[in-house]
Amino acid sequence: MKRKIALITGATSGIGEACARKFAEGGYDLILTGRNEEKLKTVERQAKERGADVLPLVFDVRDRKTATSVIESLQGKWAIIDVLINNAGLALGLDKEYEGNMDDWDTMIDTNIKGVLTMTRLIVPGMVKRNKGHVINIGSVAGDAAYAGGNVYCATKSAVKAISDGLRIDLAHTAVRVTNVKPGLVETNFSVIRFNGDKDKADNVYKGIHPLNGDDIADVAFYAASAPEHVQIAEVLVLATHQANGTVIDRNPERIEHLS
């Protein structure tokens, strides 16, 4: 029996890395993409230890020309992708919109929106032809409503929701499924990147609450992919227990210390 293939973008850390481990354990072979070759090798090794055959691809989803060349060159079993996990994404800064860094805007828009569109455009036609497949987009609670300083990042994740909904409509005549997973606070390298490597600022984001981790989101993605073929889990909002939405978080250090 052919093992299914999952392609995961941004697989070198956080949710992407956790998805690689989870889907490897679940019997998938993996195509892993990322910009950092050394980190990609580490995730490749972890997946292989869990029984997966792995094809690592080093490229940036912002580079449409390279992405197109790489995906179109896939041969044999690697050309038949069953699950696409559009995970690559990032936030940069918390500046007021009228004071924002325009280069940061370009990076977020090109990664979070255009990267998702590029990978979808390259891979979904094959799914439509086979009348089988699943696209899992990693969105965010930030796509539901803007928060202070989130302006452009929130806009990109709102776009992921619209892109997911639009794709689901366009695919309604097929058996290809689309899921938008919207995490809340997930303790990964996300905030370190947002604050340009300032670990103290990043740690403050998660103070007083037991946040989600990458494995929690990977579990949700795998559950969606494992649902019966007639079941399409369209959207999942995943929050830490003491987070109500993108802005309401009950922080209680004593409670967290008790849990740990």
CSV table of C-alpha atoms in Angstrom, one decimal:
chain,number,residue,atom,x,y,z
A,1,MET,CA,0.0,0.0,0.0
A,2,LYS,CA,1.3,3.4,-1.0
A,3,ARG,CA,2.3,5.6,1.9
A,4,LYS,CA,0.8,9.1,1.7
A,5,ILE,CA,2.9,12.1,1.1
A,6,ALA,CA,2.7,15.3,3.1
A,7,LEU,CA,4.5,18.5,2.0
A,8,ILE,CA,5.2,20.8,4.9
A,9,THR,CA,6.5,24.4,4.4
A,10,GLY,CA,8.5,26.1,7.1
A,11,ALA,CA,9.4,22.7,8.5
A,12,THR,CA,12.6,23.8,10.3
A,13,SER,CA,11.0,24.9,13.6
A,14,GLY,CA,7.9,25.3,15.7
A,15,ILE,CA,4.6,24.1,14.3
A,16,GLY,CA,6.2,22.9,11.0
A,17,GLU,CA,8.8,20.8,12.8
A,18,ALA,CA,6.1,19.4,15.1
A,19,CYS,CA,4.0,18.5,12.1
A,20,ALA,CA,6.9,16.7,10.5
A,21,ARG,CA,7.3,14.5,13.6
A,22,LYS,CA,3.5,13.9,13.9
A,23,PHE,CA,2.9,13.0,10.3
A,24,ALA,CA,6.0,10.8,10.3
A,25,GLU,CA,4.7,8.9,13.3
A,26,GLY,CA,1.3,8.7,11.5
A,27,GLY,CA,2.7,6.8,8.6
A,28,TYR,CA,3.4,9.6,6.1
A,29,ASP,CA,6.4,10.1,3.9
A,30,LEU,CA,7.4,13.8,3.9
A,31,ILE,CA,8.6,16.6,1.6
A,32,LEU,CA,10.0,19.2,4.0
A,33,THR,CA,10.8,22.7,2.9
A,34,GLY,CA,12.7,25.5,4.7
A,35,ARG,CA,15.3,28.1,4.2
A,36,ASN,CA,17.9,26.8,6.7
A,37,GLU,CA,19.6,23.7,5.3
A,38,GLU,CA,21.2,22.6,8.6
A,39,LYS,CA,17.9,22.9,10.6
A,40,LEU,CA,16.2,21.0,7.8
A,41,LYS,CA,18.7,18.2,8.1
A,42,THR,CA,17.9,17.9,11.8
A,43,VAL,CA,14.1,17.7,11.2
A,44,GLU,CA,14.8,15.2,8.4
A,45,ARG,CA,16.7,13.0,10.8
A,46,GLN,CA,13.9,13.2,13.4
A,47,ALA,CA,11.3,12.2,10.8
A,48,LYS,CA,13.4,9.3,9.5
A,49,GLU,CA,13.9,8.0,13.1
A,50,ARG,CA,10.0,7.8,13.1
A,51,GLY,CA,9.9,5.7,10.0
A,52,ALA,CA,9.4,8.3,7.3
A,53,ASP,CA,11.0,8.6,3.9
A,54,VAL,CA,12.0,12.2,3.6
A,55,LEU,CA,12.7,14.6,0.7
A,56,PRO,CA,14.2,17.9,2.0
A,57,LEU,CA,13.9,20.9,-0.2
A,58,VAL,CA,15.8,24.1,0.6
A,59,PHE,CA,14.0,27.2,-0.7
A,60,ASP,CA,12.1,30.2,0.5
A,61,VAL,CA,8.3,30.2,-0.4
A,62,ARG,CA,8.7,33.9,-1.2
A,63,ASP,CA,10.9,32.9,-4.2
A,64,ARG,CA,8.2,32.0,-6.6
A,65,LYS,CA,10.6,31.2,-9.5
A,66,THR,CA,12.6,28.7,-7.4
A,67,ALA,CA,9.5,27.2,-5.8
A,68,THR,CA,8.0,26.6,-9.2
A,69,SER,CA,11.1,25.0,-10.5
A,70,VAL,CA,11.5,22.7,-7.5
A,71,ILE,CA,7.9,21.6,-7.3
A,72,GLU,CA,7.6,21.0,-11.1
A,73,SER,CA,10.8,18.9,-11.0
A,74,LEU,CA,9.4,16.4,-8.5
A,75,GLN,CA,9.4,12.8,-9.8
A,76,GLY,CA,7.8,9.5,-9.0
A,77,LYS,CA,6.0,9.2,-5.7
A,78,TRP,CA,7.1,12.6,-4.6
A,79,ALA,CA,5.0,14.2,-7.4
A,80,ILE,CA,1.8,12.8,-5.8
A,81,ILE,CA,1.2,15.0,-2.8
A,82,ASP,CA,-1.7,14.0,-0.6
A,83,VAL,CA,-1.5,16.7,2.1
A,84,LEU,CA,-0.1,20.2,1.7
A,85,ILE,CA,0.5,22.0,5.0
A,86,ASN,CA,1.1,25.7,4.3
A,87,ASN,CA,2.8,26.5,7.6
A,88,ALA,CA,5.6,28.9,6.6
A,89,GLY,CA,4.8,32.3,8.1
A,90,LEU,CA,6.1,35.0,10.5
A,91,ALA,CA,5.3,38.2,12.3
A,92,LEU,CA,7.8,41.1,12.5
A,93,GLY,CA,7.5,43.9,15.0
A,94,LEU,CA,4.6,45.5,16.9
A,95,ASP,CA,4.9,49.0,15.5
A,96,LYS,CA,1.9,51.2,15.0
A,97,GLU,CA,0.7,51.0,11.5
A,98,TYR,CA,1.7,54.6,10.6
A,99,GLU,CA,5.2,53.9,12.0
A,100,GLY,CA,5.7,50.5,10.6
A,101,ASN,CA,8.7,49.1,8.8
A,102,MET,CA,7.8,48.7,5.1
A,103,ASP,CA,10.4,46.0,4.5
A,104,ASP,CA,8.8,44.0,7.3
A,105,TRP,CA,5.5,44.5,5.7
A,106,ASP,CA,6.8,43.1,2.4
A,107,THR,CA,8.3,40.1,4.2
A,108,MET,CA,5.1,39.2,6.0
A,109,ILE,CA,2.9,39.7,3.0
A,110,ASP,CA,5.2,37.8,0.7
A,111,THR,CA,5.6,34.9,3.1
A,112,ASN,CA,2.2,34.7,4.8
A,113,ILE,CA,0.0,35.4,1.8
A,114,LYS,CA,1.9,35.1,-1.5
A,115,GLY,CA,3.8,32.0,-0.2
A,116,VAL,CA,0.5,30.2,0.6
A,117,LEU,CA,-0.9,31.2,-2.8
A,118,THR,CA,2.2,30.0,-4.6
A,119,MET,CA,2.3,26.6,-3.0
A,120,THR,CA,-1.4,26.2,-3.4
A,121,ARG,CA,-1.2,27.1,-7.1
A,122,LEU,CA,1.6,24.6,-7.7
A,123,ILE,CA,0.2,21.6,-5.9
A,124,VAL,CA,-3.6,21.8,-5.8
A,125,PRO,CA,-4.1,21.2,-9.6
A,126,GLY,CA,-2.6,17.7,-9.1
A,127,MET,CA,-5.0,17.1,-6.3
A,128,VAL,CA,-7.9,18.2,-8.5
A,129,LYS,CA,-6.8,15.9,-11.3
A,130,ARG,CA,-6.6,12.9,-8.9
A,131,ASN,CA,-9.8,14.1,-7.1
A,132,LYS,CA,-8.1,13.6,-3.8
A,133,GLY,CA,-6.0,15.6,-1.4
A,134,HIS,CA,-6.1,18.0,1.5
A,135,VAL,CA,-4.8,21.5,2.0
A,136,ILE,CA,-4.1,22.5,5.6
A,137,ASN,CA,-3.3,26.2,6.1
A,138,ILE,CA,-1.9,27.4,9.4
A,139,GLY,CA,-3.7,30.6,10.1
A,140,SER,CA,-4.1,32.4,13.4
A,141,VAL,CA,-6.6,33.8,15.9
A,142,ALA,CA,-5.0,37.1,14.7
A,143,GLY,CA,-7.0,36.7,11.5
A,144,ASP,CA,-10.3,37.0,13.4
A,145,ALA,CA,-9.7,40.5,14.7
A,146,ALA,CA,-6.8,43.0,14.8
A,147,TYR,CA,-4.9,43.7,18.0
A,148,ALA,CA,-2.6,46.6,19.0
A,149,GLY,CA,0.5,46.5,16.9
A,150,GLY,CA,-0.6,43.5,14.9
A,151,ASN,CA,-2.0,45.5,12.0
A,152,VAL,CA,-0.2,44.0,8.9
A,153,TYR,CA,0.4,40.6,10.5
A,154,CYS,CA,-3.3,40.3,11.4
A,155,ALA,CA,-4.2,41.4,7.9
A,156,THR,CA,-2.1,38.6,6.5
A,157,LYS,CA,-3.8,36.0,8.7
A,158,SER,CA,-7.2,37.4,7.8
A,159,ALA,CA,-6.1,36.8,4.2
A,160,VAL,CA,-5.2,33.2,5.0
A,161,LYS,CA,-8.8,32.7,6.2
A,162,ALA,CA,-10.2,34.3,3.0
A,163,ILE,CA,-7.9,32.3,0.8
A,164,SER,CA,-8.8,29.1,2.7
A,165,ASP,CA,-12.6,29.8,2.4
A,166,GLY,CA,-12.3,30.8,-1.3
A,167,LEU,CA,-10.3,27.6,-2.1
A,168,ARG,CA,-12.8,25.5,-0.3
A,169,ILE,CA,-15.6,27.0,-2.5
A,170,ASP,CA,-13.5,26.5,-5.7
A,171,LEU,CA,-13.0,22.9,-4.8
A,172,ALA,CA,-16.5,22.0,-3.7
A,173,HIS,CA,-17.0,20.0,-6.9
A,174,THR,CA,-14.1,17.8,-5.9
A,175,ALA,CA,-13.1,15.5,-3.0
A,176,VAL,CA,-10.2,17.8,-2.1
A,177,ARG,CA,-10.5,19.2,1.4
A,178,VAL,CA,-9.4,22.5,2.9
A,179,THR,CA,-8.7,23.2,6.6
A,180,ASN,CA,-7.7,26.5,8.2
A,181,VAL,CA,-6.1,25.9,11.7
A,182,LYS,CA,-6.1,29.1,13.8
A,183,PRO,CA,-3.8,28.9,16.8
A,184,GLY,CA,-3.7,31.3,19.7
A,185,LEU,CA,-0.6,31.6,21.9
A,186,VAL,CA,1.9,29.0,20.8
A,187,GLU,CA,5.3,29.0,22.4
A,188,THR,CA,7.7,28.6,19.6
A,189,ASN,CA,10.4,30.7,18.0
A,190,PHE,CA,7.6,32.9,16.6
A,191,SER,CA,8.0,35.7,19.2
A,192,VAL,CA,11.8,35.6,19.1
A,193,ILE,CA,11.6,36.4,15.4
A,194,ARG,CA,8.9,39.0,15.9
A,195,PHE,CA,11.2,40.9,18.4
A,196,ASN,CA,14.3,40.5,16.3
A,197,GLY,CA,16.0,38.0,18.7
A,198,ASP,CA,15.0,39.7,22.0
A,199,LYS,CA,14.4,36.6,24.1
A,200,ASP,CA,13.2,38.6,27.1
A,201,LYS,CA,10.5,40.4,25.1
A,202,ALA,CA,9.5,37.0,23.6
A,203,ASP,CA,9.3,35.3,27.0
A,204,ASN,CA,7.0,38.1,28.3
A,205,VAL,CA,4.4,37.1,25.6
A,206,TYR,CA,3.8,33.8,27.5
A,207,LYS,CA,4.2,35.0,31.1
A,208,GLY,CA,1.4,33.9,33.4
A,209,ILE,CA,-0.3,31.5,31.1
A,210,HIS,CA,0.4,27.9,30.0
A,211,PRO,CA,0.6,28.4,26.2
A,212,LEU,CA,0.1,25.9,23.5
A,213,ASN,CA,3.1,24.3,21.8
A,214,GLY,CA,3.9,23.1,18.3
A,215,ASP,CA,2.9,19.6,19.1
A,216,ASP,CA,-0.6,20.7,20.1
A,217,ILE,CA,-1.2,22.3,16.7
A,218,ALA,CA,0.4,19.3,14.9
A,219,ASP,CA,-2.1,17.1,16.7
A,220,VAL,CA,-5.0,19.2,15.3
A,221,ALA,CA,-3.6,19.2,11.8
A,222,PHE,CA,-3.1,15.4,11.9
A,223,TYR,CA,-6.6,14.9,13.2
A,224,ALA,CA,-8.1,16.9,10.4
A,225,ALA,CA,-6.1,14.9,7.8
A,226,SER,CA,-7.2,11.6,9.4
A,227,ALA,CA,-10.9,12.3,9.4
A,228,PRO,CA,-13.0,10.1,7.1
A,229,GLU,CA,-13.0,11.2,3.5
A,230,HIS,CA,-16.6,12.5,3.7
A,231,VAL,CA,-15.6,14.8,6.6
A,232,GLN,CA,-14.1,18.2,5.9
A,233,ILE,CA,-12.9,20.0,9.0
A,234,ALA,CA,-13.1,23.5,7.6
A,235,GLU,CA,-11.8,25.6,10.4
A,236,VAL,CA,-10.4,25.1,13.9
A,237,LEU,CA,-9.7,27.8,16.5
A,238,VAL,CA,-7.2,26.4,19.0
A,239,LEU,CA,-6.5,28.5,22.2
A,240,ALA,CA,-4.7,28.0,25.5
A,241,THR,CA,-7.2,27.3,28.3
A,242,HIS,CA,-6.9,30.7,29.8
A,243,GLN,CA,-7.0,32.6,26.4
A,244,ALA,CA,-10.5,33.6,25.3
A,245,ASN,CA,-9.5,35.3,22.0
A,246,GLY,CA,-6.7,37.3,20.4
A,247,THR,CA,-6.6,39.9,23.1
A,248,VAL,CA,-8.3,38.4,26.3
A,249,ILE,CA,-5.8,36.4,28.3
A,250,ASP,CA,-6.0,35.7,32.0
A,251,ARG,CA,-2.5,35.7,33.3
A,252,ASN,CA,-1.9,34.1,36.7
A,253,PRO,CA,1.7,33.1,37.4
A,254,GLU,CA,0.7,31.2,40.6
A,255,ARG,CA,-1.7,29.0,38.7
A,256,ILE,CA,1.0,28.2,36.0
A,257,GLU,CA,3.5,27.3,38.7
A,258,HIS,CA,1.0,25.0,40.3
A,259,LEU,CA,0.4,23.3,36.9
A,260,SER,CA,4.1,22.8,36.3
